[in-house]
PDB file of C-alpha atoms in Angstrom:
ATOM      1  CA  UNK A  82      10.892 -70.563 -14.258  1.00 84.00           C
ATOM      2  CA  UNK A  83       8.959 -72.389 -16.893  1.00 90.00           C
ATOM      3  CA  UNK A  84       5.206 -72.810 -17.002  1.00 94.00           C
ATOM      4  CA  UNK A  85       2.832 -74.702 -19.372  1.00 96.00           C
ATOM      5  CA  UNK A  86      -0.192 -72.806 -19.818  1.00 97.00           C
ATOM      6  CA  UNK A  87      -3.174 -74.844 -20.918  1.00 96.00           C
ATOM      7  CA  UNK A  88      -5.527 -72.439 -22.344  1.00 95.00           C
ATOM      8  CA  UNK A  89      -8.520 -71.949 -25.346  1.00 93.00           C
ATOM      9  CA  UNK A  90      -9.348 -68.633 -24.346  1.00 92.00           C
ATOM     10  CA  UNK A  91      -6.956 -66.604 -26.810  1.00 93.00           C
ATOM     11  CA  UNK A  92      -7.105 -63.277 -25.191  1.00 93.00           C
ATOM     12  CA  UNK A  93      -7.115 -64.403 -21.610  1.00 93.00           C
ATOM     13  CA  UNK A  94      -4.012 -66.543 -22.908  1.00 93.00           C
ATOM     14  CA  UNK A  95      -2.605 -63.476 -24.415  1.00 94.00           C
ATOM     15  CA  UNK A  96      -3.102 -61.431 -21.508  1.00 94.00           C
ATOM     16  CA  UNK A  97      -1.596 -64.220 -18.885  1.00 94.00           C
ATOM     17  CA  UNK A  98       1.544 -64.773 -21.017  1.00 93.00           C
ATOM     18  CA  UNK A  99       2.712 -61.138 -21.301  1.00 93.00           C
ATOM     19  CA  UNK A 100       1.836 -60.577 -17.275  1.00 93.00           C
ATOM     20  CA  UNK A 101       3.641 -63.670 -16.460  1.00 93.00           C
ATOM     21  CA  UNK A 102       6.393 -62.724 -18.902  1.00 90.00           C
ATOM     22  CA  UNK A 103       6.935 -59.767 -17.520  1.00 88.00           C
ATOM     23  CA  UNK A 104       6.882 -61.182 -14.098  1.00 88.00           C
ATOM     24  CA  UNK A 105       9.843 -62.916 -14.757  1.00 86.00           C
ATOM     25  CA  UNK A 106       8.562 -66.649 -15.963  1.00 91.00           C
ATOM     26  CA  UNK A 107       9.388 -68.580 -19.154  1.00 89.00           C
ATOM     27  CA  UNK A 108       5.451 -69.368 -20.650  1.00 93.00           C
ATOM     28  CA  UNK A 109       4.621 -72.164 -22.761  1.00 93.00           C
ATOM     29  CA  UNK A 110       1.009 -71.791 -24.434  1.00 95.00           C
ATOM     30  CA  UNK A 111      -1.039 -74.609 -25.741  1.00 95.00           C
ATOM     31  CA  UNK A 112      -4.900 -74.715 -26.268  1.00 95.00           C
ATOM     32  CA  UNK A 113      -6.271 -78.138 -25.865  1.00 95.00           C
ATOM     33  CA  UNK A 114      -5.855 -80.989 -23.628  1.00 95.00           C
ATOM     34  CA  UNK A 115      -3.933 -83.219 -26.157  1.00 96.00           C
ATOM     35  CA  UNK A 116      -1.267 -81.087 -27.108  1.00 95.00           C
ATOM     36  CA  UNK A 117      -0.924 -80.301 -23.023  1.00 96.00           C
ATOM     37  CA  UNK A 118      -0.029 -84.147 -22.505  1.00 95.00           C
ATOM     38  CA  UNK A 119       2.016 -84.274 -25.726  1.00 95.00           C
ATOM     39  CA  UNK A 120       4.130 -81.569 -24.354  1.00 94.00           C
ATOM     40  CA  UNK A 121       4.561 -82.693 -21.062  1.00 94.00           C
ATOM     41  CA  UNK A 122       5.406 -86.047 -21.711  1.00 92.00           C
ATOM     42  CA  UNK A 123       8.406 -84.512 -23.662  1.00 88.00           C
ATOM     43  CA  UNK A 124       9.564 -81.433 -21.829  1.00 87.00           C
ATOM     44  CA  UNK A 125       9.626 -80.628 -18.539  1.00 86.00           C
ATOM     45  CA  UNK A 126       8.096 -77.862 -16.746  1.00 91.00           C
ATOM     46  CA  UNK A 127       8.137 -75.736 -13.206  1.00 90.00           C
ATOM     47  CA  UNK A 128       4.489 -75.870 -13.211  1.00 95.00           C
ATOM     48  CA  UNK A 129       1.204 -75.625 -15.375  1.00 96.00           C
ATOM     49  CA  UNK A 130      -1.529 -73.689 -15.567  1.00 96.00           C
ATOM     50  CA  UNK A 131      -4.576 -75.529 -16.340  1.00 95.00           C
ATOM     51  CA  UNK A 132      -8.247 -74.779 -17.837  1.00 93.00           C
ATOM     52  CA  UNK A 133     -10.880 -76.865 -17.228  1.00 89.00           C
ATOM     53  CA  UNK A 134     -13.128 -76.047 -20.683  1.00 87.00           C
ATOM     54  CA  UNK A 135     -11.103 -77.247 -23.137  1.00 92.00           C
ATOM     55  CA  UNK A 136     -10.870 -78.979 -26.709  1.00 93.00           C
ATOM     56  CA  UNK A 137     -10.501 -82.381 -27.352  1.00 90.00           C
ATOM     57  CA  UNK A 138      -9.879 -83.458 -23.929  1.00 92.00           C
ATOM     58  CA  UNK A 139     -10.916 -81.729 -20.894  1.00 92.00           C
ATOM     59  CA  UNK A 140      -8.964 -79.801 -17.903  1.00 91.00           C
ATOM     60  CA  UNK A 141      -9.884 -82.796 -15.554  1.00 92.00           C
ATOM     61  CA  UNK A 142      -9.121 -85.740 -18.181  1.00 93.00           C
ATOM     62  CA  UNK A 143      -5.613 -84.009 -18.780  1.00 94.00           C
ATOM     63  CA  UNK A 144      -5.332 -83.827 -15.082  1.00 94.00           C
ATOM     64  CA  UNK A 145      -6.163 -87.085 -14.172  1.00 94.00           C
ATOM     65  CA  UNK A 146      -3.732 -88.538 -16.603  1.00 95.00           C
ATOM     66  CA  UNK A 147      -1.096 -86.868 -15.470  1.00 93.00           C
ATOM     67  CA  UNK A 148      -1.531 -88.265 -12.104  1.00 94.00           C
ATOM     68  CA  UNK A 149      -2.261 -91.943 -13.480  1.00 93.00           C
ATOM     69  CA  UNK A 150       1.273 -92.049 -15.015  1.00 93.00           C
ATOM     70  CA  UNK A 151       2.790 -90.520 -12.044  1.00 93.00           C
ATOM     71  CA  UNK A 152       3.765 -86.932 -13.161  1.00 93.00           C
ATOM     72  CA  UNK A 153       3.969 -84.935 -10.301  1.00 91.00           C
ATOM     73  CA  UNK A 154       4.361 -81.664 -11.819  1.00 93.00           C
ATOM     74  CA  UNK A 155       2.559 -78.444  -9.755  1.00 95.00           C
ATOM     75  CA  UNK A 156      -0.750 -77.758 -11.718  1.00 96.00           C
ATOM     76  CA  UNK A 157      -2.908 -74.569 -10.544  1.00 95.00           C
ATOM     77  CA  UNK A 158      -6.517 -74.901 -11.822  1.00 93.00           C
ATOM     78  CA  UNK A 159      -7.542 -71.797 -13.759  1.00 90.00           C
ATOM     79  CA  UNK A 160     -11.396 -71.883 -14.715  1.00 85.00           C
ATOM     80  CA  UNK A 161     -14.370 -69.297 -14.585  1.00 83.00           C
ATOM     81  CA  UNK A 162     -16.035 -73.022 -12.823  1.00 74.00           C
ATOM     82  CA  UNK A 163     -16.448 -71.411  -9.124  1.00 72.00           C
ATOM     83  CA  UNK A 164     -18.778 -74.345  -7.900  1.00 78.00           C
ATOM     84  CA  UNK A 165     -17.404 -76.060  -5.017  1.00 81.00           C
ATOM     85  CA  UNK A 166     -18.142 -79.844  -6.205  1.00 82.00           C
ATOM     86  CA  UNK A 167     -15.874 -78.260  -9.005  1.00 79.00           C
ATOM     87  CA  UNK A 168     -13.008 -77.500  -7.136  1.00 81.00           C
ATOM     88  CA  UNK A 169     -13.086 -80.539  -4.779  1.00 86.00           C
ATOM     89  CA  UNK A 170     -12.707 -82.554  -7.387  1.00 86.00           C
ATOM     90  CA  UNK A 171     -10.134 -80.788  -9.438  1.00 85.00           C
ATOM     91  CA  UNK A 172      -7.939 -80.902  -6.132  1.00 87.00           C
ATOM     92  CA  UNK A 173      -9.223 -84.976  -5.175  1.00 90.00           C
ATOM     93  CA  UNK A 174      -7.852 -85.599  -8.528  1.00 89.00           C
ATOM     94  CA  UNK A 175      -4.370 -83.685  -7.610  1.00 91.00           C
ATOM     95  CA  UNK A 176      -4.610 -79.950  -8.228  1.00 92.00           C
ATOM     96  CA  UNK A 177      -2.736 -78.549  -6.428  1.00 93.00           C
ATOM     97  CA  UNK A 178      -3.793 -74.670  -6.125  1.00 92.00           C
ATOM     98  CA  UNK A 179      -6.932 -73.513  -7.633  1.00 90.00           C
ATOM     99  CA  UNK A 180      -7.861 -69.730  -9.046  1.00 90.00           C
ATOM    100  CA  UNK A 181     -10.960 -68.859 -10.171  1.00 89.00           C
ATOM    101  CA  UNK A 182     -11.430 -66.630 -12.972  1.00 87.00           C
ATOM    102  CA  UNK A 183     -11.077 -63.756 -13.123  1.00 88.00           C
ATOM    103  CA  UNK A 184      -8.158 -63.328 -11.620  1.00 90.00           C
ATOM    104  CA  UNK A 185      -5.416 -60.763 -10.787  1.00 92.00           C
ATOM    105  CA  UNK A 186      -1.928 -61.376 -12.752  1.00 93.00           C
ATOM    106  CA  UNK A 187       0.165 -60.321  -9.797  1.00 93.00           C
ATOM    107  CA  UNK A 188      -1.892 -62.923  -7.347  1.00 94.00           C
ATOM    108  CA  UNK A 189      -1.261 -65.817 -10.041  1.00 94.00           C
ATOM    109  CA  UNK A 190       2.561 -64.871 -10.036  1.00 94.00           C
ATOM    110  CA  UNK A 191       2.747 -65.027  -6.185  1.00 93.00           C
ATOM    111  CA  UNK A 192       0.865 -68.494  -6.255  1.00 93.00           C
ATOM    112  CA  UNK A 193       2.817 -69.653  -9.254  1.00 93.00           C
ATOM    113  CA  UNK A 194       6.102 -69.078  -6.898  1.00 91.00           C
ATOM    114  CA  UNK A 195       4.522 -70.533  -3.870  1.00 91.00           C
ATOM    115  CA  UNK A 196       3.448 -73.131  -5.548  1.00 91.00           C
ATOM    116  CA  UNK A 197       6.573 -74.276  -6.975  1.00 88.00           C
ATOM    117  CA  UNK A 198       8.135 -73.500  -3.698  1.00 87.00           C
ATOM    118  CA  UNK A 199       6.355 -76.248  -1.930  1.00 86.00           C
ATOM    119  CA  UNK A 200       7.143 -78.607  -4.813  1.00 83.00           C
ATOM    120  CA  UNK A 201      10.506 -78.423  -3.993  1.00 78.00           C
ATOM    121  CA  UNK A 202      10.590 -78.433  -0.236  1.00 77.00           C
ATOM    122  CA  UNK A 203      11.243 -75.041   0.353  1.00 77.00           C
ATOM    123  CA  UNK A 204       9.740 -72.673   3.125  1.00 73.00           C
ATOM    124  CA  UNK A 205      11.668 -69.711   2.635  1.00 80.00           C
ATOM    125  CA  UNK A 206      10.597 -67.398  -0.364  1.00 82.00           C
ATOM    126  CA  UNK A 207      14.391 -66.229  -0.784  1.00 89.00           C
ATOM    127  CA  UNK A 208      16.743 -68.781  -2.531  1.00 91.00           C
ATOM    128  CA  UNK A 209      20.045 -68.059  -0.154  1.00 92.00           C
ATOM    129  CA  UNK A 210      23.814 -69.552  -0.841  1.00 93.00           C
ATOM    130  CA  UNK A 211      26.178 -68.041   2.072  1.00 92.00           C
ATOM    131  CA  UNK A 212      26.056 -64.240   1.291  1.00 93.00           C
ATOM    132  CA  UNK A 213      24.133 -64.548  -1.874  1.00 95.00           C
ATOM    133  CA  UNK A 214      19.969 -63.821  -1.315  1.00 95.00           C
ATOM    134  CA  UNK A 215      17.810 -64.332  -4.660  1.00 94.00           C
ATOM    135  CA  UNK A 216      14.155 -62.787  -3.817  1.00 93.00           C
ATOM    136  CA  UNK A 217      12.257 -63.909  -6.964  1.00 88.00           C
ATOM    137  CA  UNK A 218       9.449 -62.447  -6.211  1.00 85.00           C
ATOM    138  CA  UNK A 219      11.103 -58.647  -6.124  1.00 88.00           C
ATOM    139  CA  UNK A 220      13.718 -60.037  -8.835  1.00 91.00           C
ATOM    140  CA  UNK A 221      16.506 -58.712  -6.917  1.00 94.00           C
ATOM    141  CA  UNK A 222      19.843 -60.201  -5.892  1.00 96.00           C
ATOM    142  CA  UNK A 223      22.408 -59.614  -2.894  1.00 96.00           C
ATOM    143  CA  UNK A 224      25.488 -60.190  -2.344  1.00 95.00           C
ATOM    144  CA  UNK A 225      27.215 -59.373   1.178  1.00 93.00           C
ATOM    145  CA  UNK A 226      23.954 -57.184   1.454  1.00 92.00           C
ATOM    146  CA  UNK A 227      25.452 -55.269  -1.962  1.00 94.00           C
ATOM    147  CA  UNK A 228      22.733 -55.107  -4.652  1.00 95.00           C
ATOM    148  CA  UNK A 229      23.870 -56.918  -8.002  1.00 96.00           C
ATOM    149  CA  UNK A 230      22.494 -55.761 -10.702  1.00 96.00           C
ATOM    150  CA  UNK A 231      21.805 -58.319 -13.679  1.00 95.00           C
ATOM    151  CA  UNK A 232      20.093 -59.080 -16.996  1.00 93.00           C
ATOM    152  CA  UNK A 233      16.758 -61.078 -16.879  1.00 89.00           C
ATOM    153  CA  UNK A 234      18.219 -64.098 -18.267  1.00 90.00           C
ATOM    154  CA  UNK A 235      20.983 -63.903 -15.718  1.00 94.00           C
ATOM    155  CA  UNK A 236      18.722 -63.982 -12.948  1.00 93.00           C
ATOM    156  CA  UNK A 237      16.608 -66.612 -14.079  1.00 90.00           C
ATOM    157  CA  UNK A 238      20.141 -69.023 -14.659  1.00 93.00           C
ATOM    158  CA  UNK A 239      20.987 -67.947 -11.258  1.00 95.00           C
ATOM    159  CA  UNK A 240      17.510 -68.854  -9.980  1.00 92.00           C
ATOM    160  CA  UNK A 241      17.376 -72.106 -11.895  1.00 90.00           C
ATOM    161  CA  UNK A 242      21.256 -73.273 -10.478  1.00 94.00           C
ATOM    162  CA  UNK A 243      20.293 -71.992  -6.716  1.00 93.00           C
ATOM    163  CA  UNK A 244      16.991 -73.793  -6.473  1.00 88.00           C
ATOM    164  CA  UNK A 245      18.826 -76.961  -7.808  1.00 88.00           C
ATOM    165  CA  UNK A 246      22.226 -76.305  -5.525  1.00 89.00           C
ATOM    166  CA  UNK A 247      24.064 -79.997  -5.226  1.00 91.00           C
ATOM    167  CA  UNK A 248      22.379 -81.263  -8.369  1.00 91.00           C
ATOM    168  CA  UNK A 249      24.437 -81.087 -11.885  1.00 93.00           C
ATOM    169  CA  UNK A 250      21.822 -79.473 -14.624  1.00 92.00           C
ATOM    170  CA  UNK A 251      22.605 -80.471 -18.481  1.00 91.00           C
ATOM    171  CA  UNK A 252      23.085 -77.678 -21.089  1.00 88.00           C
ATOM    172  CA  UNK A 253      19.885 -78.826 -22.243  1.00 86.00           C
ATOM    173  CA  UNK A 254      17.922 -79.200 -18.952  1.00 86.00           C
ATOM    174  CA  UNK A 255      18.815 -75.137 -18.363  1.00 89.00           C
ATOM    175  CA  UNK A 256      17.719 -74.365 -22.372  1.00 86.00           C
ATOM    176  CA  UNK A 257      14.594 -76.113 -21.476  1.00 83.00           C
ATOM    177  CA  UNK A 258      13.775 -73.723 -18.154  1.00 83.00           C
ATOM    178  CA  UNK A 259      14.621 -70.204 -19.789  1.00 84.00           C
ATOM    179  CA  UNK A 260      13.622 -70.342 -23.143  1.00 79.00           C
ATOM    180  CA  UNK A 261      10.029 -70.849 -24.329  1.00 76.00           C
ATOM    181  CA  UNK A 262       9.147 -72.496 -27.707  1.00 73.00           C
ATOM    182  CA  UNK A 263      10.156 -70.122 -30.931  1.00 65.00           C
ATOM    183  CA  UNK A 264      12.547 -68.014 -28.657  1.00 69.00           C
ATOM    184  CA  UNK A 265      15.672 -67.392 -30.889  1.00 62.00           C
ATOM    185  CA  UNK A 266      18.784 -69.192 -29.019  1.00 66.00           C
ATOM    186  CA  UNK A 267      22.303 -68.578 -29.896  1.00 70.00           C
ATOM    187  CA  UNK A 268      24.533 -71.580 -29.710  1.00 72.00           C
ATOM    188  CA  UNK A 269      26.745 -69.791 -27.070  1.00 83.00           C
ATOM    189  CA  UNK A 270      23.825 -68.325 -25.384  1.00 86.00           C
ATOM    190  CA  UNK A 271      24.398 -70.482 -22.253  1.00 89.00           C
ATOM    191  CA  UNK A 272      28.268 -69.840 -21.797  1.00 91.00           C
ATOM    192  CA  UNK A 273      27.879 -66.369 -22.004  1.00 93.00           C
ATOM    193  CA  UNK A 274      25.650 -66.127 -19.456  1.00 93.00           C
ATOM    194  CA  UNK A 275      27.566 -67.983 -17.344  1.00 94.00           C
ATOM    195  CA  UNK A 276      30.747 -66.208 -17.892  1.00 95.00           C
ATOM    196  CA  UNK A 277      28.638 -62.976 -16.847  1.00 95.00           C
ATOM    197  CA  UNK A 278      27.740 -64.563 -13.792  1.00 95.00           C
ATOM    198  CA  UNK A 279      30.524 -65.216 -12.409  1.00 96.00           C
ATOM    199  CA  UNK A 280      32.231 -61.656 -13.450  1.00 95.00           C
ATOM    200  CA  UNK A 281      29.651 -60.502 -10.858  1.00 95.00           C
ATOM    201  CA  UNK A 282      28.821 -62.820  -8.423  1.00 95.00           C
ATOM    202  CA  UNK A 283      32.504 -64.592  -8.421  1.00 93.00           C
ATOM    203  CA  UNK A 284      34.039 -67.596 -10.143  1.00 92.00           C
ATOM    204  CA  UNK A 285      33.621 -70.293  -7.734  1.00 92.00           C
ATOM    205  CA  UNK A 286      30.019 -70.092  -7.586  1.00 94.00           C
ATOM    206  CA  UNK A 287      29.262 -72.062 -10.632  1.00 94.00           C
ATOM    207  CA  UNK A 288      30.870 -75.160 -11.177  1.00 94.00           C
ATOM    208  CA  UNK A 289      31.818 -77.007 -15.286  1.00 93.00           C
ATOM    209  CA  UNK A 290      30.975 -80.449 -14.644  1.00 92.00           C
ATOM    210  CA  UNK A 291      32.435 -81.187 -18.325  1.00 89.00           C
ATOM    211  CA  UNK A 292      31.162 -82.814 -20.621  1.00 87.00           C
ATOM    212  CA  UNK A 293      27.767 -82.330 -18.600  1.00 89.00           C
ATOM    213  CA  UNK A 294      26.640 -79.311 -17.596  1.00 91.00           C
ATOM    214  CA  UNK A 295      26.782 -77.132 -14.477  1.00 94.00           C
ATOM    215  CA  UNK A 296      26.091 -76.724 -11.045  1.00 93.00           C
ATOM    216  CA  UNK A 297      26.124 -74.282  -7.639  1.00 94.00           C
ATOM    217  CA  UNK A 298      27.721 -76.711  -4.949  1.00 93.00           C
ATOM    218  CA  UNK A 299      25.285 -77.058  -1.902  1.00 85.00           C
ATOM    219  CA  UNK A 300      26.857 -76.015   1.120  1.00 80.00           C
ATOM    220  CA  UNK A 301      26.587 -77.222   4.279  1.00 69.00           C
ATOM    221  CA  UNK A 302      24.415 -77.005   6.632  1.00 62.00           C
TER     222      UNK A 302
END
């Protein structure tokens, strides 16, 4: 899952892109409120994670922007600001979570998730296809109640094509959700990946639309 984090605080920023790193998300890190619109008018993101204090435009400006030109991405509100005026209007302008600081990492991840969750309709924390139970919040998969084991970057594909089941995702769409700016990214990264995939989780679960990209078929209800 891919995050913008909208931060000036270098060591806080630091500190939240390791934890969140570790946790299993792709993090993004910019440090004013220009460069935050810049990059999400061009890229697109799971969710950000926004300051109020910053440079050149503030947390609310960027915020309300975002909203005026109807980007509907998930933004949590991260500020030491624990006023309430301060967080009715961060969520009247279209927050939607707020977390004062400071905070604890493992409390941001679970929002993060739920927050993202709710973006895309979902109640249950577990992304499920037939026998096949993602728990991103434990990082484990199932299969016929049979642990799989894989990489990180395996489970995050696999967590990216499951919460997007029915819907064909470009090569670059996918490049875009697990790999943060400056990661190194071998041409064949993808395909190999994908090959692994279905060596452990079968063959038919994720389908070449050619000439596109791929997708996990929706099944039925």
């Amino acid at each position: 899952m891919r995050v913008l984090l909208v931060e000036d605080d270098r060591m806080l920023g630091d500190g939240v892109q390791a934890g969140l790193g570790a946790a299993g998300f792709t993090v993004d890190w910019v440090r004013d409120g220009e460069s935050a619109l810049a990059a999400l008018a061009s890229e697109a993101f799971a969710a950000v994670l926004l300051d109020l204090g910053l440079p050149r435009r503030d947390g609310l400006s960027v915020l309300a922007e975002l909203r005026r030109v109807g980007n509907g991405v998930p933004v949590m509100i991260l500020t030491a600001r624990d006023q309430i005026a301060d967080k009715v209007r961060g969520l009247d302008l279209g927050a939607d979570d707020y977390l004062v600081k400071p905070f604890d990492l493992d409390e941001l991840a679970a929002r993060l998730r739920a927050l993202v969750r709710r973006a895309s309709g979902r109640a249950d924390a577990c992304l499920r296809h037939g026998d096949l139970v993602l728990d991103p919040a434990a990082r484990t998969v199932t299969q016929q109640g049979e642990a799989v084991i894989l990489t990180s970057r395996e489970f995050d594909l696999l967590s990216v094509l499951l919460d997007a089941a029915g819907r064909v995702l470009t090569r670059r769409a996918l490049e875009e959700q697990l790999y943060a700016w400056g990661e190194a990214l071998e041409s064949n990264a993808l395909e190999v990946h994908v090959h692994h995939l279905r060596r452990k989780l079968g063959a038919d679960l994720i389908r070449t639309v050619r000439g596109v990209g791929y997708m996990v078929d929706e099944l039925p209800r």
